[in-house]
Coordinates of C-alpha atoms in Angstrom, one line a residue:
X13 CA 206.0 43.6 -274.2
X14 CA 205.3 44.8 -270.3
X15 CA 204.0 48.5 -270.5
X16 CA 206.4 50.8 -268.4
X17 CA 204.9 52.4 -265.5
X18 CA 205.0 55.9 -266.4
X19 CA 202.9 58.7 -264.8
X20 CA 202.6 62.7 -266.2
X21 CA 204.2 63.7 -262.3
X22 CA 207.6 62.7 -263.8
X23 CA 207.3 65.0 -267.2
X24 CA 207.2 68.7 -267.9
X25 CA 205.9 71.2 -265.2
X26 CA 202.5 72.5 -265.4
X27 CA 201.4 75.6 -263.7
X28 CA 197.7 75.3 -265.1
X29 CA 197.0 71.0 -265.5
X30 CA 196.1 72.4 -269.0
X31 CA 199.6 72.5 -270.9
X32 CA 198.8 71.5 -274.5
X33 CA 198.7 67.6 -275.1
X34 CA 201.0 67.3 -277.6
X35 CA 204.1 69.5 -276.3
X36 CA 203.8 67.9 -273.0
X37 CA 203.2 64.2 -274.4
X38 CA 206.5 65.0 -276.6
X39 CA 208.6 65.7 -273.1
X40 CA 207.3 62.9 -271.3
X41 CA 208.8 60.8 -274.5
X42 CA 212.1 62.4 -274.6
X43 CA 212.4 61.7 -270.2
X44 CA 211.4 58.5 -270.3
X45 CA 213.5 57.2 -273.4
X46 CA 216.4 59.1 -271.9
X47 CA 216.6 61.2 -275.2
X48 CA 217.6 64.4 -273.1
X49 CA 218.7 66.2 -270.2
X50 CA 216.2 69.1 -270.3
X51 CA 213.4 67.5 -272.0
X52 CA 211.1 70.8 -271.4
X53 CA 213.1 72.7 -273.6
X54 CA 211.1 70.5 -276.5
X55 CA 207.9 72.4 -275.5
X56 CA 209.5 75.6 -276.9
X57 CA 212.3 74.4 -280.0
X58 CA 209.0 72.2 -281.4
X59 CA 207.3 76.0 -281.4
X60 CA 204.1 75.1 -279.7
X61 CA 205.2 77.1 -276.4
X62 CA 204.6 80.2 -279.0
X63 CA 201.6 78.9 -280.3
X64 CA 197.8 80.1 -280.3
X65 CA 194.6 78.7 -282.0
X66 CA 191.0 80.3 -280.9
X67 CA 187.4 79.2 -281.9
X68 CA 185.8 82.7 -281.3
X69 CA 182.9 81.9 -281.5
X70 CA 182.4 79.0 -278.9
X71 CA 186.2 78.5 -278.0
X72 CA 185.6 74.6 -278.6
X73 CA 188.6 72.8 -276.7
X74 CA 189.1 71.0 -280.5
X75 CA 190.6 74.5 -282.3
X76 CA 194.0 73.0 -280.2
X77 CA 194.1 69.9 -282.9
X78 CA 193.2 71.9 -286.2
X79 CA 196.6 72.5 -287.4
X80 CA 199.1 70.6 -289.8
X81 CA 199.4 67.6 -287.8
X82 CA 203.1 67.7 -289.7
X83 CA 204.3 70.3 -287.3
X84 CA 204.6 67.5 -285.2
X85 CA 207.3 65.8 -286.6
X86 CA 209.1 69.2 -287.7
X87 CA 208.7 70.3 -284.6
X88 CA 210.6 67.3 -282.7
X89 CA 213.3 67.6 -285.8
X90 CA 213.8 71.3 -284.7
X91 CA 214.5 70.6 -281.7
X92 CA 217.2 68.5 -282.6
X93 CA 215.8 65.2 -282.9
X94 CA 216.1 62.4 -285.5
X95 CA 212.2 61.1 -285.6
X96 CA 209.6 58.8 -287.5
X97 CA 206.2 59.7 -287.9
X98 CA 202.7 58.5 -290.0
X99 CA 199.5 59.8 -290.1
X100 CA 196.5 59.7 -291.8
X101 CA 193.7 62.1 -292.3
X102 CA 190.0 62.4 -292.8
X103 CA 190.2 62.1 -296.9
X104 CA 192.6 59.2 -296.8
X105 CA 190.4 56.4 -296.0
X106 CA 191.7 54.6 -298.9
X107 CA 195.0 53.6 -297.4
X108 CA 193.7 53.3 -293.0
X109 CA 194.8 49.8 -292.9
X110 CA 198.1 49.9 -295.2
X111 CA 198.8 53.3 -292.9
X112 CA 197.3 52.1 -289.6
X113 CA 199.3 48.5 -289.8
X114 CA 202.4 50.6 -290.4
X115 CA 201.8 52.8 -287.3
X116 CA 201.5 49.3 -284.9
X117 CA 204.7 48.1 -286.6
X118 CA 206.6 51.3 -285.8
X119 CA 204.8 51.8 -282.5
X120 CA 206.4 47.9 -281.5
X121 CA 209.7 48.5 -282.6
X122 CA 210.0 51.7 -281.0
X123 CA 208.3 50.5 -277.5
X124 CA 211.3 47.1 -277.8
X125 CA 214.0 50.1 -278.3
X126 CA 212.8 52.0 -274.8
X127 CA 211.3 54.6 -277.1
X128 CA 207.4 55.9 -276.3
X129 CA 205.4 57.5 -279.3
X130 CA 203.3 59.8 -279.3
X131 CA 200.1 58.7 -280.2
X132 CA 196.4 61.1 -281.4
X133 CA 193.5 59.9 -279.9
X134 CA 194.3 57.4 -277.2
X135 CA 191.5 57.4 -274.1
X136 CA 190.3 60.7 -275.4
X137 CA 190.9 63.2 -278.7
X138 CA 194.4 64.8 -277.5
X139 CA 197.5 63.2 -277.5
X140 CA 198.9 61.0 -275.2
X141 CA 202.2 58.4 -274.9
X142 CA 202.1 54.8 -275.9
X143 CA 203.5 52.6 -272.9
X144 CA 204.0 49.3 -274.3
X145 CA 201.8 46.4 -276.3
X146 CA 200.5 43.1 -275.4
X147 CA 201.4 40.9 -278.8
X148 CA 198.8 38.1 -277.9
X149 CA 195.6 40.5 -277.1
X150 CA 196.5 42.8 -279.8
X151 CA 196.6 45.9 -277.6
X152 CA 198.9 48.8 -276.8
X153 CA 198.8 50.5 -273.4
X154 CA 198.5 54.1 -273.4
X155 CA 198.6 56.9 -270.7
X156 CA 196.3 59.4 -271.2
X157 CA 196.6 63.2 -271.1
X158 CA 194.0 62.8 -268.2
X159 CA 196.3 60.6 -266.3
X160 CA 194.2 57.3 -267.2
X161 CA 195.9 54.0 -268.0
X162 CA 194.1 52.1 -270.5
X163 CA 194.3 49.7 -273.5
X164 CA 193.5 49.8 -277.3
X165 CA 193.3 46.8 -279.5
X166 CA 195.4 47.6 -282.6
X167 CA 192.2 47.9 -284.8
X168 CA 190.8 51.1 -283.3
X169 CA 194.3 52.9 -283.6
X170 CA 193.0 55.8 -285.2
X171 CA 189.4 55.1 -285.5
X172 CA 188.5 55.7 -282.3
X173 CA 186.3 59.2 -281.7
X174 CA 188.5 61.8 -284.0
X175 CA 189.1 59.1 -286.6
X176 CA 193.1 60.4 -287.5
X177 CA 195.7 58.4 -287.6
X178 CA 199.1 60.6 -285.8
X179 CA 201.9 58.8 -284.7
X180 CA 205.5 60.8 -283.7
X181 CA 209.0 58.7 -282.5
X182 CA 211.3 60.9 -281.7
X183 CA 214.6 58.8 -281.8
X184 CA 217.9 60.4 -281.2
X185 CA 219.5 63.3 -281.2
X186 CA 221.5 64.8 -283.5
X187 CA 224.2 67.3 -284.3
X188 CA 222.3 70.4 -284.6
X189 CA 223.7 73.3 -282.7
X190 CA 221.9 75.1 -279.6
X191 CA 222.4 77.9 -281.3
X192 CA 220.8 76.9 -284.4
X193 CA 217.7 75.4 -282.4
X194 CA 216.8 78.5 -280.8
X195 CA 217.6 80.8 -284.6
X196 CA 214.7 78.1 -286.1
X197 CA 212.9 78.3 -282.9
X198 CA 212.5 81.9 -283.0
X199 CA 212.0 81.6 -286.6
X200 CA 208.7 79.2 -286.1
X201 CA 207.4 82.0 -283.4
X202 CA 207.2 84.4 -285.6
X203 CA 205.6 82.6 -288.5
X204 CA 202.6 81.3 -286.2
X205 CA 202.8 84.9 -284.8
X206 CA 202.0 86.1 -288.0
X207 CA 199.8 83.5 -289.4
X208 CA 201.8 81.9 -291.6
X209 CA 201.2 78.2 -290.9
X210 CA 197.5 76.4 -291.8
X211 CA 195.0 76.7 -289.8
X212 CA 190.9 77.4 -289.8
X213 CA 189.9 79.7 -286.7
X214 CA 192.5 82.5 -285.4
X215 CA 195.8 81.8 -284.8
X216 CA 198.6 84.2 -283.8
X217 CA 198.7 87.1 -282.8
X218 CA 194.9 87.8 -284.3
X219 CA 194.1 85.0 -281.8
X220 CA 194.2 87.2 -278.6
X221 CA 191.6 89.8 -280.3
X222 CA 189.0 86.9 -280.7
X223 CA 189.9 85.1 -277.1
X224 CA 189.5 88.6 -275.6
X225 CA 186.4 89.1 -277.5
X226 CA 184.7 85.7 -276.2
X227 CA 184.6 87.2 -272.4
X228 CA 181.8 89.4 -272.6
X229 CA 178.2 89.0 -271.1
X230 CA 176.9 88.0 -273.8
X231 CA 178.4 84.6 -274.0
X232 CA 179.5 84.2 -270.6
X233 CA 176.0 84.5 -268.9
X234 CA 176.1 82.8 -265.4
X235 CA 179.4 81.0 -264.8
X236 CA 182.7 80.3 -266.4
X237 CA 182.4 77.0 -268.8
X238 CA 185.3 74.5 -268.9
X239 CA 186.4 75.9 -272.6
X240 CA 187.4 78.7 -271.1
X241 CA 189.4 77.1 -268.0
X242 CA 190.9 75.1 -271.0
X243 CA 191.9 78.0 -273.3
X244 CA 193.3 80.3 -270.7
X245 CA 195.1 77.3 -269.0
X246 CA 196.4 75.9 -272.5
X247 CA 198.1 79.2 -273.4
X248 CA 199.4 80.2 -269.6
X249 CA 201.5 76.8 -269.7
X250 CA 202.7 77.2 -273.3
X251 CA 204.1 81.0 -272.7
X252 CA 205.6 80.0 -269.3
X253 CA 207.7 77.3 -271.3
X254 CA 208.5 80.2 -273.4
X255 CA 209.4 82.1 -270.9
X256 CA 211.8 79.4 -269.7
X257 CA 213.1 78.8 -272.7
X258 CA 214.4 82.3 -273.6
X259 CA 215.1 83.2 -270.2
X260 CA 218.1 80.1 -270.4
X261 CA 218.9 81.1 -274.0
X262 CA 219.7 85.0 -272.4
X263 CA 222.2 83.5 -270.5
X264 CA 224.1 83.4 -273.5
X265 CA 222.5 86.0 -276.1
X266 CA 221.6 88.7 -273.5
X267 CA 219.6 90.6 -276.5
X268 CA 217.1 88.1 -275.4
X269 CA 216.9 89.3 -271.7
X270 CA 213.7 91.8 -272.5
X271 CA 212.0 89.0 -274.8
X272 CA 212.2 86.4 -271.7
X273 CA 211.0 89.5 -270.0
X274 CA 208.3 90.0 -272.1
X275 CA 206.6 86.5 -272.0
X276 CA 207.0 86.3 -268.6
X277 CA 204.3 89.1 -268.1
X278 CA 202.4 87.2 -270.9
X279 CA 202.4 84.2 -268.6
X280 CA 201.3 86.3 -265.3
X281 CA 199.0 87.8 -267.5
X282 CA 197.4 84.4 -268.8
X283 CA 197.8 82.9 -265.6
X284 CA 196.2 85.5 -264.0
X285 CA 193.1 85.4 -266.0
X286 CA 193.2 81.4 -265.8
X287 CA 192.8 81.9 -261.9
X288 CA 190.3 84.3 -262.0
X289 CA 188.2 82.4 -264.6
X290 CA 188.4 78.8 -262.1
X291 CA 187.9 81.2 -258.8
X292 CA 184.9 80.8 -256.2
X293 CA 184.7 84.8 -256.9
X294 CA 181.2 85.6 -258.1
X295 CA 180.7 86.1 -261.2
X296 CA 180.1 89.4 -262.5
X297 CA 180.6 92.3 -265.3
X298 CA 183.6 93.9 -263.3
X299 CA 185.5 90.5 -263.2
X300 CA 184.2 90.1 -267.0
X301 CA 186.2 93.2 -267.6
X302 CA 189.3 92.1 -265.6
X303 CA 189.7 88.7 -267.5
X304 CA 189.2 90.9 -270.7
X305 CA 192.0 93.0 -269.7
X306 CA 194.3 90.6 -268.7
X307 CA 194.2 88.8 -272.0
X308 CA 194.3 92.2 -274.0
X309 CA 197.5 92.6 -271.6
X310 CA 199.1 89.4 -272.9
X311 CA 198.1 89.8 -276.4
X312 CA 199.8 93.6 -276.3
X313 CA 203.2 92.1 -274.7
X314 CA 203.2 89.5 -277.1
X315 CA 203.8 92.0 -280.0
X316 CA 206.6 93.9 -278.7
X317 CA 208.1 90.0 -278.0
X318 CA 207.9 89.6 -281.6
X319 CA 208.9 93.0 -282.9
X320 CA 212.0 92.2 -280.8
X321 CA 213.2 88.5 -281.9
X322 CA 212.2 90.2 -285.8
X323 CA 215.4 92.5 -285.2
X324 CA 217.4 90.3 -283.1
X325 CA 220.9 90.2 -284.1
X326 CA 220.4 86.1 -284.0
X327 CA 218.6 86.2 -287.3
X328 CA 221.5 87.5 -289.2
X329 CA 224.1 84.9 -288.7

């Protein structure tokens, strides 16, 4: 099967280049298998454009991928989506092969039907979209959160450098209404918010405390690292697609005007800090401090947001 030739300047928009892999993999699928009209809304119904995860201590890039890889699938079926999906984990080596010769036969029948998974692990540990397979080298074509095309022989699927198997189809859509999607989407920001789903560094709304925490002298000695570039542009993306999301949705239920209101200062907020943090300014305590505060800022707004869709007239219909 011919891979198709599909590039990441045709998906969701990006304001940072750091939107989270999975969420913007997921959109890219929906465009390209003409599954929807307004694919980015996906980025906020599947609940990751509300979504936080910090590794205080280091912020290593991989707290983004320790959480229930499930959400994947429930996310996609929130947003109104029919969908297939396998995975296996680290304590399932027992069944790789039985799971991982599953996955390629999915992954075919879904590339021969115009559909593009979304597949863990493909050129490097985020999530990217399967383009297409080559039956007689045994390979599937991938497109890489970086923007590299490559190849990977059906062995390695999951095996590769984060040995987990995640594979998500979405397929159709079904007859959920709008109005439903956005009641369960609101429903799955203020779980996360409140740290309800599984997950083993900070997450929610206890997340901004420990990002804020990370910016001080201590750890941040002569320049900013990557990790922070990539936490600060992860979480500006995600909140702007909230902030898109609910500002459409107030259109219609204006009692969401001042929470589309409110995560649009979140996104200045994080975007702000992002720029500062990938800025020739030198570095410094002072700019330390303004980082700080612009993530404390965010953090703040973020719980009035919530307060406000926990009394919204929405949840009692």
């Amino acid at each position: 099967m011919k891979k198709e030739d599909i590039k990441w300047t045709i998906g969701a928009y990006d304001p940072t280049g750091f939107l989270h892999s999975f969420p913007k993999s997921l959109a890219l699928s929906l465009k390209v298998s003409n599954l929807s009209d307004n694919p980015e809304d996906i980025i906020a119904t599947s609940g990751f454009a509300f979504r936080i995860w910090v590794d205080g201590k280091t912020l290593c890039p991989s707290a983004m991928s320790i959480f229930d890889f499930k959400l994947c699938h429930q996310g996609v079926e929130n947003g109104g989506y029919t969908c297939t999906y396998i995975d296996r984990l680290w304590d399932e080596q027992s069944v790789e092969e039985e799971r991982r010769l599953h996955a390629i036969k999915m992954i075919k029948e879904a590339v021969d039907s115009k559909l593009y998974p979304i597949v863990w692990d493909i050129g490097i540990p985020e999530w990217g979209l399967i383009t297409g397979y080559d039956e007689s080298k045994e390979t599937l074509s991938y497109l890489s959160i970086t923007g590299e095309e490559g190849n990977i022989a059906y062995t390695i699927l999951g095996r590769r450098e984060i040995p987990i198997l995640s594979v998500t189809i979405p397929k159709e859509k079904t007859d959920k209404s709008e109005e439903s999607i956005l009641i369960d989407t609101i429903k799955l920001a203020i779980r996360h918010a409140k740290g309800e789903e599984w997950c083993e560094n900070a997450d929610g709304l206890e997340a901004y405390k420990a990002l804020t925490d990370f910016f001080t002298t201590e750890n941040i000695k002569d320049s900013f690292s990557f990790s922070t570039q990539y936490y600060l542009g992860t979480y500006a993306s995600l909140r702007y697609h909230a902030w898109k999301y609910l500002l459409k949705a107030s259109h219609t239920y204006p009692e969401l005007i001042e929470v589309a209101k409110g995560y649009e200062e979140i996104y200045q907020n994080l975007k702000s800090a992002f720029d500062l943090v990938c800025s020739d300014i030198i570095h410094s305590e002072e700019m330390l401090m303004m980082v700080q505060n612009k993530v404390r800022s965010a953090g703040v707004r973020e719980v009035t947001c919530i307060d406000l869709l926990e009394s919204t007239p929405l949840l009692k219909k």
